[in-house]
Amino acid sequence: MKLNEKLFANMRAATKTLMSQGPKAATNVIHEALKVLTPHKVAAKQAAAPSAARDAAPAMRDLNAAPEHARPAARESVLPPGAPPPAGAGAQAESAPEAAQQAAPQAGAQPQAAAASAQEQYVKNAVQEATAAFNKLMPDLLAKLDRAGTSGHAAFKMPHFDLPGMHGGASATPAQALPGKFTDGSFTNAAGTRTYKLYEPSSYNGQPMPLVVMLHGCTQDPDDFATGTQMNALAEEMQCMVVYPAQSVQANSSRCWNWFSAVDQQRGQGEPSIIAGITEAVMHKHAVDRSQVYVAGLSAGGAMATIMGTLYPELYAAVGVHSGLPFASAHDLPSALAAMKGNVGPQKASGKSIPIIVFHGDKDTTVHPVNGDELIKRGAHHESKGFVTEPGRVPDGHAYTRTVHQRADGTPQAEQWLIHGAGHAWSGGNARGSYTDGKGPDASREMMRFFQTKR
């Protein structure tokens, strides 16, 4: 039979992330959440029962297990902490042949073929039970992991959702050498400390320049993101500054911006206050045209860019989102996973419309493309007076559909690029950076063009 591979992949990702919090936290949560099978006694009953009874799945234990001191000293089988679910189910299924052989004499020494059939049926039923149990447990498990920080365990961090595919990891080649300065900085406020890197083009001599805030995706860092997006080269060409705030592993073990956390969706609190603080710090130390400050990001960074544009409209003139999600589309881990699958929550009041440009691949299996549609809908809801749709294709690359939502004066309020055949990666990016797709239109250049219309 076919196992629920996607479900088990999710469980493995959650387990791997939780294990990074330490074996004690992993043991406490997983040991309590995954006690689902009691195959020893069921195996004998399965082998001895009539075929009609064997066809039914074994009865499942009460998922709300009794406290440790109240549990009987019965032979119970649980998935070992950290073990992938398929292996756990398979290990328990391996006890079926022995149990069936012991039960066979009591059933009147069934023929060998019938015994084999009983064994096969037991394995099938055991796996069915495990799959059904995990399906039922998944929402509660995720919620429990999300609440772990309030019960004495290390808080569970959102599994990074820049999944394998394209180019992976945060060990990409550092940003290419350019004539400008690419320097390190750090900012601290009541919400915490984050480092950042700032690119100053070689043409900067103290004159006011635009500033672009670039928020990386999960597992990435400023060097990797700068390399993949090639935004520093554009800054050199277009004479602007670019700052790359860096998420810390202490805040999220996968370096994801915590866009799904309720506290990180409020002005003056959490990570938005830190990113705004970094923006203000750069503006204070350098000559920046305050009317030309923009924020953009990829994936989790794209979701956080939307939060920044929503919470600080006086600071950012426009927002660029690549493969991201709308503002407040989630408030915890389970709702974040739902939003990533396309179940976006209801729109929250966000004041005026956000000038926004959105890129999304229509084959993105990590963040559903419906999120791009919703971003445009919310960003253009007040100002748009009409739209124009234009198809196109990159030579030897992806086709795309560009839709421009215009204001009454004809200037763009929102712009959407749906890239046909593209997945979860920065369109037109450099292959030396992670999560890039060079076959698509140049998202970095198009974002800069769109930003220039917001002067």
Coordinates of C-alpha atoms in Angstrom, one line a residue:
M1 CA 0.0 0.0 0.0
K2 CA 1.1 3.6 -0.5
L3 CA 2.1 5.4 2.6
N4 CA 1.3 9.1 3.3
E5 CA 4.7 10.2 2.2
K6 CA 4.0 13.9 2.6
L7 CA 2.8 13.4 6.1
F8 CA 5.8 11.4 7.1
A9 CA 8.1 14.0 5.5
N10 CA 6.4 16.7 7.6
M11 CA 6.9 14.6 10.7
R12 CA 10.5 14.0 9.9
A13 CA 11.1 17.7 9.4
A14 CA 9.4 18.5 12.7
T15 CA 11.4 15.9 14.5
K16 CA 14.7 17.0 13.0
T17 CA 14.0 20.6 14.0
L18 CA 12.8 19.7 17.5
M19 CA 15.9 17.5 18.0
S20 CA 18.0 20.6 17.4
Q21 CA 16.5 22.0 20.6
G22 CA 18.1 19.1 22.5
P23 CA 17.3 15.5 23.2
K24 CA 15.3 16.2 26.4
A25 CA 12.8 18.5 24.7
A26 CA 12.5 16.1 21.8
T27 CA 11.9 13.2 24.1
N28 CA 9.3 14.9 26.2
V29 CA 7.2 16.1 23.3
I30 CA 7.5 13.2 20.9
H31 CA 7.2 10.5 23.6
E32 CA 3.9 11.9 24.7
A33 CA 2.5 12.7 21.3
L34 CA 3.3 9.5 19.4
K35 CA 2.1 6.6 21.6
V36 CA -0.3 5.2 19.1
L37 CA 0.1 1.5 18.6
T38 CA -0.2 -1.6 20.9
P39 CA 0.6 -4.3 18.4
H40 CA 1.6 -7.2 20.7
K41 CA -1.8 -8.3 21.8
V42 CA -3.5 -7.1 18.6
A43 CA -1.2 -9.3 16.5
A44 CA -2.4 -12.5 18.1
K45 CA -6.0 -11.4 17.8
Q46 CA -5.5 -10.5 14.2
A47 CA -4.0 -13.9 13.3
A48 CA -6.6 -15.9 15.2
A49 CA -9.7 -13.9 14.2
P50 CA -11.9 -14.7 11.2
S51 CA -10.9 -13.0 8.0
A52 CA -13.7 -10.4 8.2
A53 CA -12.5 -9.4 11.6
R54 CA -8.8 -9.3 10.5
D55 CA -9.8 -6.8 7.7
A56 CA -10.6 -4.2 10.3
A57 CA -7.8 -1.9 11.5
P58 CA -6.5 -2.7 15.1
A59 CA -8.2 -0.6 17.8
M60 CA -6.2 2.5 18.6
R61 CA -5.2 3.5 22.1
D62 CA -6.5 6.6 23.9
L63 CA -4.4 9.4 22.4
N64 CA -4.7 11.3 25.7
A65 CA -2.4 9.0 27.6
A66 CA -2.6 8.7 31.4
P67 CA 0.1 10.3 33.6
E68 CA 3.3 8.3 33.9
H69 CA 2.6 7.2 37.5
A70 CA -0.9 5.9 36.6
R71 CA 0.1 3.8 33.6
P72 CA 0.0 0.0 34.0
A73 CA 3.1 -1.9 33.5
A74 CA 1.8 -3.4 30.2
R75 CA 3.8 -4.1 27.2
E76 CA 3.3 -1.0 25.2
S77 CA 5.1 -0.1 22.0
V78 CA 5.9 3.5 21.2
L79 CA 7.9 5.1 18.4
P80 CA 11.4 5.9 19.8
P81 CA 12.1 9.6 20.1
G82 CA 13.5 11.0 16.9
A83 CA 12.8 7.9 14.8
P84 CA 11.1 8.6 11.4
P85 CA 7.4 7.4 11.6
P86 CA 7.8 4.8 8.7
A87 CA 10.6 3.1 10.5
G88 CA 8.6 3.1 13.8
A89 CA 5.5 1.6 12.1
G90 CA 7.7 -1.0 10.3
A91 CA 9.5 -2.0 13.4
Q92 CA 6.3 -2.7 15.2
A93 CA 4.9 -4.6 12.1
E94 CA 8.0 -6.9 12.3
S95 CA 6.6 -8.4 15.4
A96 CA 3.5 -9.7 13.5
P97 CA 5.0 -12.9 12.0
E98 CA 6.1 -14.2 15.5
A99 CA 2.7 -13.2 17.0
A100 CA 0.9 -14.8 14.1
Q101 CA 2.9 -18.1 14.4
Q102 CA 2.1 -18.2 18.2
A103 CA -1.6 -17.7 17.5
A104 CA -1.8 -20.2 14.6
P105 CA -1.9 -23.4 16.8
Q106 CA -4.7 -21.9 18.9
A107 CA -6.7 -21.3 15.7
G108 CA -6.4 -25.0 14.7
A109 CA -3.0 -25.0 12.8
Q110 CA -4.1 -23.0 9.8
P111 CA -2.3 -23.8 6.5
Q112 CA 0.9 -21.9 5.9
A113 CA -0.7 -19.8 3.1
A114 CA -3.4 -18.7 5.5
A115 CA -0.9 -17.7 8.1
A116 CA 1.1 -15.7 5.6
S117 CA -2.1 -14.0 4.6
A118 CA -2.8 -13.1 8.2
Q119 CA 0.7 -11.7 8.6
E120 CA 0.4 -9.6 5.5
Q121 CA -3.0 -8.3 6.6
Y122 CA -1.6 -7.4 10.0
V123 CA 1.2 -5.4 8.5
K124 CA -1.3 -3.7 6.2
N125 CA -3.6 -2.9 9.1
A126 CA -0.7 -1.7 11.4
V127 CA 0.5 0.7 8.8
Q128 CA -3.0 1.9 8.1
E129 CA -3.5 2.6 11.8
A130 CA -0.2 4.4 12.0
T131 CA -1.1 6.6 9.1
A132 CA -4.5 7.4 10.4
A133 CA -3.1 8.1 13.8
F134 CA -0.5 10.5 12.5
N135 CA -3.1 12.2 10.4
K136 CA -5.2 12.7 13.5
L137 CA -2.2 13.7 15.7
M138 CA -0.6 16.1 13.3
P139 CA -2.6 19.3 14.2
D140 CA -2.4 18.6 17.9
L141 CA 1.3 17.7 17.7
L142 CA 2.1 20.9 15.8
A143 CA 0.1 23.0 18.3
K144 CA 1.8 21.2 21.2
L145 CA 5.2 21.9 19.7
D146 CA 4.3 25.5 19.1
R147 CA 3.2 25.9 22.7
A148 CA 6.3 24.1 24.1
G149 CA 8.0 27.3 25.2
T150 CA 5.3 28.1 27.6
S151 CA 5.5 24.7 29.4
G152 CA 9.2 24.7 30.2
H153 CA 10.6 23.2 27.0
A154 CA 12.5 25.0 24.4
A155 CA 10.1 26.7 22.0
F156 CA 9.6 24.9 18.7
K157 CA 10.8 26.9 15.7
M158 CA 9.0 27.0 12.4
P159 CA 10.5 24.3 10.1
H160 CA 12.2 26.2 7.3
F161 CA 10.1 26.1 4.2
D162 CA 12.7 26.7 1.6
L163 CA 12.7 22.9 0.9
P164 CA 15.1 20.9 -1.2
G165 CA 15.1 21.9 -4.8
M166 CA 17.0 24.4 -7.0
H167 CA 20.1 25.2 -4.9
G168 CA 20.2 24.5 -1.2
G169 CA 21.9 25.6 1.9
A170 CA 23.4 28.8 3.3
S171 CA 26.9 27.9 2.2
A172 CA 26.7 29.7 -1.1
T173 CA 29.6 31.7 -2.5
P174 CA 29.9 35.1 -0.8
A175 CA 28.7 38.1 -2.6
Q176 CA 30.7 38.9 -5.7
A177 CA 33.4 41.6 -5.4
L178 CA 32.2 45.0 -6.5
P179 CA 33.8 48.5 -6.2
G180 CA 31.5 49.6 -3.4
K181 CA 31.7 48.8 0.3
F182 CA 30.0 45.8 1.8
T183 CA 30.3 46.2 5.6
D184 CA 28.9 44.6 8.7
G185 CA 26.7 46.2 11.3
S186 CA 24.6 45.4 14.3
F187 CA 21.5 46.8 15.9
T188 CA 20.0 46.2 19.4
N189 CA 16.7 47.3 20.9
A190 CA 14.4 45.9 23.6
A191 CA 13.3 43.1 21.2
G192 CA 16.8 41.8 20.6
T193 CA 19.9 42.1 18.5
R194 CA 20.4 41.4 14.8
T195 CA 23.4 41.9 12.6
Y196 CA 23.2 43.2 9.1
K197 CA 25.4 44.0 6.0
L198 CA 25.2 47.2 4.1
Y199 CA 26.3 47.8 0.5
E200 CA 27.4 51.4 -0.4
P201 CA 28.0 51.9 -4.1
S202 CA 31.3 53.4 -5.2
S203 CA 29.4 56.5 -6.4
Y204 CA 28.3 57.4 -2.8
N205 CA 30.0 60.5 -1.6
G206 CA 27.5 61.7 1.0
Q207 CA 24.7 62.6 -1.4
P208 CA 21.1 61.3 -0.6
M209 CA 20.4 57.9 -2.2
P210 CA 17.6 55.4 -2.2
L211 CA 17.7 52.5 0.3
V212 CA 16.5 49.0 -0.2
V213 CA 16.0 46.6 2.7
M214 CA 16.4 43.0 1.6
L215 CA 15.1 40.2 3.8
H216 CA 16.5 36.8 3.1
G217 CA 14.7 33.4 3.1
C218 CA 15.1 30.5 5.4
T219 CA 18.6 29.0 5.7
Q220 CA 20.1 32.0 4.0
D221 CA 22.3 34.8 5.1
P222 CA 23.2 38.3 3.8
D223 CA 26.1 37.1 1.6
D224 CA 24.1 34.3 0.1
F225 CA 21.1 36.5 -0.5
A226 CA 23.2 39.3 -2.1
T227 CA 24.9 36.8 -4.4
G228 CA 21.6 35.1 -5.5
T229 CA 19.6 38.3 -6.1
Q230 CA 22.6 40.3 -7.5
M231 CA 21.1 43.3 -5.8
N232 CA 24.5 44.8 -5.0
A233 CA 25.4 44.9 -8.7
L234 CA 22.1 46.7 -9.4
A235 CA 22.8 49.1 -6.5
E236 CA 26.2 49.9 -8.1
E237 CA 24.4 50.5 -11.4
M238 CA 21.4 52.4 -10.1
Q239 CA 23.2 54.3 -7.3
C240 CA 21.4 53.2 -4.2
M241 CA 22.2 51.5 -1.0
V242 CA 21.1 48.0 0.1
V243 CA 20.9 46.7 3.6
Y244 CA 20.5 43.0 4.5
P245 CA 19.3 42.3 8.0
A246 CA 20.3 38.8 9.2
Q247 CA 18.0 36.5 11.2
S248 CA 19.8 34.7 14.0
V249 CA 19.8 31.0 14.8
Q250 CA 18.8 31.9 18.3
A251 CA 15.6 33.4 17.1
N252 CA 14.9 30.7 14.6
S253 CA 17.0 27.6 14.1
S254 CA 16.5 27.6 10.4
R255 CA 17.1 31.4 10.1
C256 CA 13.5 32.0 9.1
W257 CA 12.0 35.4 9.9
N258 CA 9.1 34.6 12.3
W259 CA 6.4 36.0 10.1
F260 CA 3.8 33.6 11.6
S261 CA 4.3 34.7 15.2
A262 CA 1.6 37.0 16.5
V263 CA 4.1 39.2 18.4
D264 CA 6.1 39.6 15.2
Q265 CA 3.1 41.1 13.5
Q266 CA 2.8 44.2 15.7
R267 CA 4.3 47.6 15.3
G268 CA 7.0 48.4 17.8
Q269 CA 7.4 44.8 18.9
G270 CA 9.5 41.8 18.0
E271 CA 11.3 41.4 14.7
P272 CA 9.5 44.2 12.9
S273 CA 10.8 46.7 15.5
I274 CA 14.3 45.4 14.9
I275 CA 14.1 45.6 11.1
A276 CA 12.7 49.1 11.3
G277 CA 15.4 50.0 13.7
I278 CA 18.1 48.8 11.3
T279 CA 16.5 50.8 8.6
E280 CA 16.5 54.0 10.8
A281 CA 20.0 53.3 11.9
V282 CA 21.3 53.2 8.3
M283 CA 19.3 56.3 7.5
H284 CA 20.8 58.1 10.5
K285 CA 24.4 57.2 9.6
H286 CA 24.2 57.8 5.9
A287 CA 22.5 60.2 3.5
V288 CA 19.3 58.4 2.5
D289 CA 16.4 59.9 0.6
R290 CA 13.6 59.2 3.1
S291 CA 11.0 59.2 0.2
Q292 CA 12.9 56.3 -1.5
V293 CA 13.1 53.6 1.2
Y294 CA 11.9 50.2 0.1
V295 CA 11.7 46.7 1.6
A296 CA 11.7 43.3 -0.3
G297 CA 12.2 39.7 0.6
L298 CA 12.0 36.0 -0.4
S299 CA 9.8 33.4 1.1
A300 CA 9.8 33.9 4.9
G301 CA 11.6 37.2 4.1
G302 CA 8.8 38.1 1.6
A303 CA 6.2 37.5 4.3
M304 CA 8.1 39.7 6.7
A305 CA 8.5 42.4 4.0
T306 CA 4.7 42.5 3.8
I307 CA 4.5 42.9 7.5
M308 CA 7.0 45.8 7.4
G309 CA 5.2 47.6 4.6
T310 CA 1.9 47.2 6.5
L311 CA 3.1 48.3 9.9
Y312 CA 5.5 51.1 8.8
P313 CA 3.9 52.7 5.8
E314 CA 5.5 56.0 6.6
L315 CA 9.0 54.4 6.4
Y316 CA 8.7 52.2 3.3
A317 CA 7.4 53.6 0.0
A318 CA 6.9 50.2 -1.6
V319 CA 7.2 46.5 -1.0
G320 CA 8.7 43.7 -3.1
V321 CA 7.6 40.1 -2.3
H322 CA 9.0 37.0 -3.9
S323 CA 7.2 33.7 -3.1
G324 CA 5.8 35.1 0.2
L325 CA 2.6 35.5 2.0
P326 CA 0.1 38.2 3.0
F327 CA 0.2 40.2 6.2
A328 CA -1.2 38.2 9.3
S329 CA -2.0 35.2 7.1
A330 CA -1.0 33.0 10.1
H331 CA -0.7 33.5 13.9
D332 CA 1.0 30.2 14.9
L333 CA 2.6 27.2 13.5
P334 CA -0.4 25.2 12.4
S335 CA -2.0 28.2 10.7
A336 CA 1.4 29.0 9.0
L337 CA 1.5 25.5 7.5
A338 CA -2.1 26.0 6.3
A339 CA -1.3 29.4 4.8
M340 CA 1.7 27.9 3.0
K341 CA -0.7 25.3 1.5
G342 CA -3.0 28.1 0.2
N343 CA -5.5 28.3 3.1
V344 CA -4.9 32.0 3.7
G345 CA -6.7 33.5 6.7
P346 CA -9.1 36.5 6.5
Q347 CA -7.8 39.9 5.7
K348 CA -7.0 42.1 8.7
A349 CA -7.5 45.8 8.5
S350 CA -4.2 47.3 7.3
G351 CA -4.9 51.0 6.6
K352 CA -4.0 52.3 3.2
S353 CA -3.1 50.2 0.2
I354 CA 0.6 49.1 -0.1
P355 CA 2.4 49.8 -3.4
I356 CA 3.6 46.3 -4.1
I357 CA 5.3 44.1 -6.7
V358 CA 4.9 40.3 -6.4
F359 CA 6.7 37.4 -8.0
H360 CA 5.6 33.8 -7.7
G361 CA 6.1 30.6 -9.6
D362 CA 3.0 28.7 -10.5
K363 CA 4.8 25.4 -9.7
D364 CA 5.8 26.5 -6.2
T365 CA 4.9 23.6 -4.0
T366 CA 6.3 25.2 -0.8
V367 CA 4.2 28.4 -0.7
H368 CA 1.1 28.0 -2.8
P369 CA 0.8 30.6 -5.6
V370 CA -2.7 31.7 -4.3
N371 CA -0.7 33.7 -1.8
G372 CA 0.6 35.9 -4.6
D373 CA -2.9 36.6 -5.8
E374 CA -4.0 37.5 -2.2
L375 CA -1.0 39.8 -1.8
I376 CA -2.1 41.8 -4.9
K377 CA -5.7 41.8 -3.9
R378 CA -4.9 43.3 -0.5
G379 CA -2.2 45.6 -1.8
A380 CA -4.3 47.2 -4.5
H381 CA -7.7 47.2 -2.8
H382 CA -8.1 51.0 -2.4
E383 CA -6.1 52.6 -5.1
S384 CA -6.4 50.3 -8.2
K385 CA -8.7 51.7 -10.9
G386 CA -8.0 49.0 -13.5
F387 CA -5.4 46.6 -14.7
V388 CA -3.5 45.5 -17.8
T389 CA -2.3 41.9 -18.4
E390 CA 0.7 41.2 -20.6
P391 CA 2.1 37.7 -21.4
G392 CA 5.8 37.3 -22.1
R393 CA 8.7 34.8 -22.2
V394 CA 12.4 34.9 -21.3
P395 CA 14.5 33.7 -24.2
D396 CA 15.2 30.0 -23.6
G397 CA 13.5 30.4 -20.2
H398 CA 10.2 30.6 -18.5
A399 CA 7.0 32.2 -19.8
Y400 CA 5.2 34.6 -17.5
T401 CA 2.1 36.7 -17.1
R402 CA 2.5 40.2 -15.9
T403 CA -0.5 42.1 -14.5
V404 CA -0.3 45.8 -13.7
H405 CA -2.9 47.4 -11.5
Q406 CA -3.1 51.1 -12.2
R407 CA -4.1 54.1 -10.2
A408 CA -6.4 56.7 -11.7
D409 CA -3.4 58.7 -13.0
G410 CA -2.0 55.7 -14.8
T411 CA 0.9 55.0 -12.4
P412 CA 1.2 51.4 -11.1
Q413 CA -0.1 50.6 -7.7
A414 CA 0.5 46.9 -7.8
E415 CA 2.3 44.6 -10.1
Q416 CA 2.1 40.8 -10.3
W417 CA 4.5 38.4 -12.1
L418 CA 3.2 34.8 -12.4
I419 CA 6.1 32.7 -13.7
H420 CA 5.0 29.6 -15.5
G421 CA 6.9 26.5 -14.6
A422 CA 8.9 28.1 -11.8
G423 CA 9.2 26.8 -8.3
H424 CA 10.2 28.3 -5.0
A425 CA 13.2 30.3 -6.1
W426 CA 14.3 33.9 -6.8
S427 CA 13.5 34.6 -10.5
G428 CA 16.4 35.5 -12.7
G429 CA 18.9 35.0 -9.8
N430 CA 22.5 34.0 -9.9
A431 CA 23.1 30.2 -9.5
R432 CA 25.9 30.8 -7.1
G433 CA 23.3 31.8 -4.5
S434 CA 20.7 29.5 -3.0
Y435 CA 17.1 29.2 -4.2
T436 CA 17.5 30.9 -7.5
D437 CA 16.1 30.2 -11.0
G438 CA 18.0 31.9 -13.8
K439 CA 15.4 30.9 -16.4
G440 CA 12.9 33.5 -15.1
P441 CA 12.5 37.2 -15.6
D442 CA 14.9 39.3 -13.5
A443 CA 13.0 39.9 -10.4
S444 CA 15.6 42.2 -8.8
R445 CA 15.7 44.5 -11.8
E446 CA 12.0 44.6 -12.2
M447 CA 11.6 45.4 -8.5
M448 CA 14.0 48.3 -8.7
R449 CA 12.1 49.6 -11.8
F450 CA 8.9 49.4 -9.9
F451 CA 10.4 51.1 -6.8
Q452 CA 11.6 54.0 -9.0
T453 CA 7.9 54.7 -10.0
K454 CA 7.2 55.4 -6.3
R455 CA 9.4 58.5 -6.1

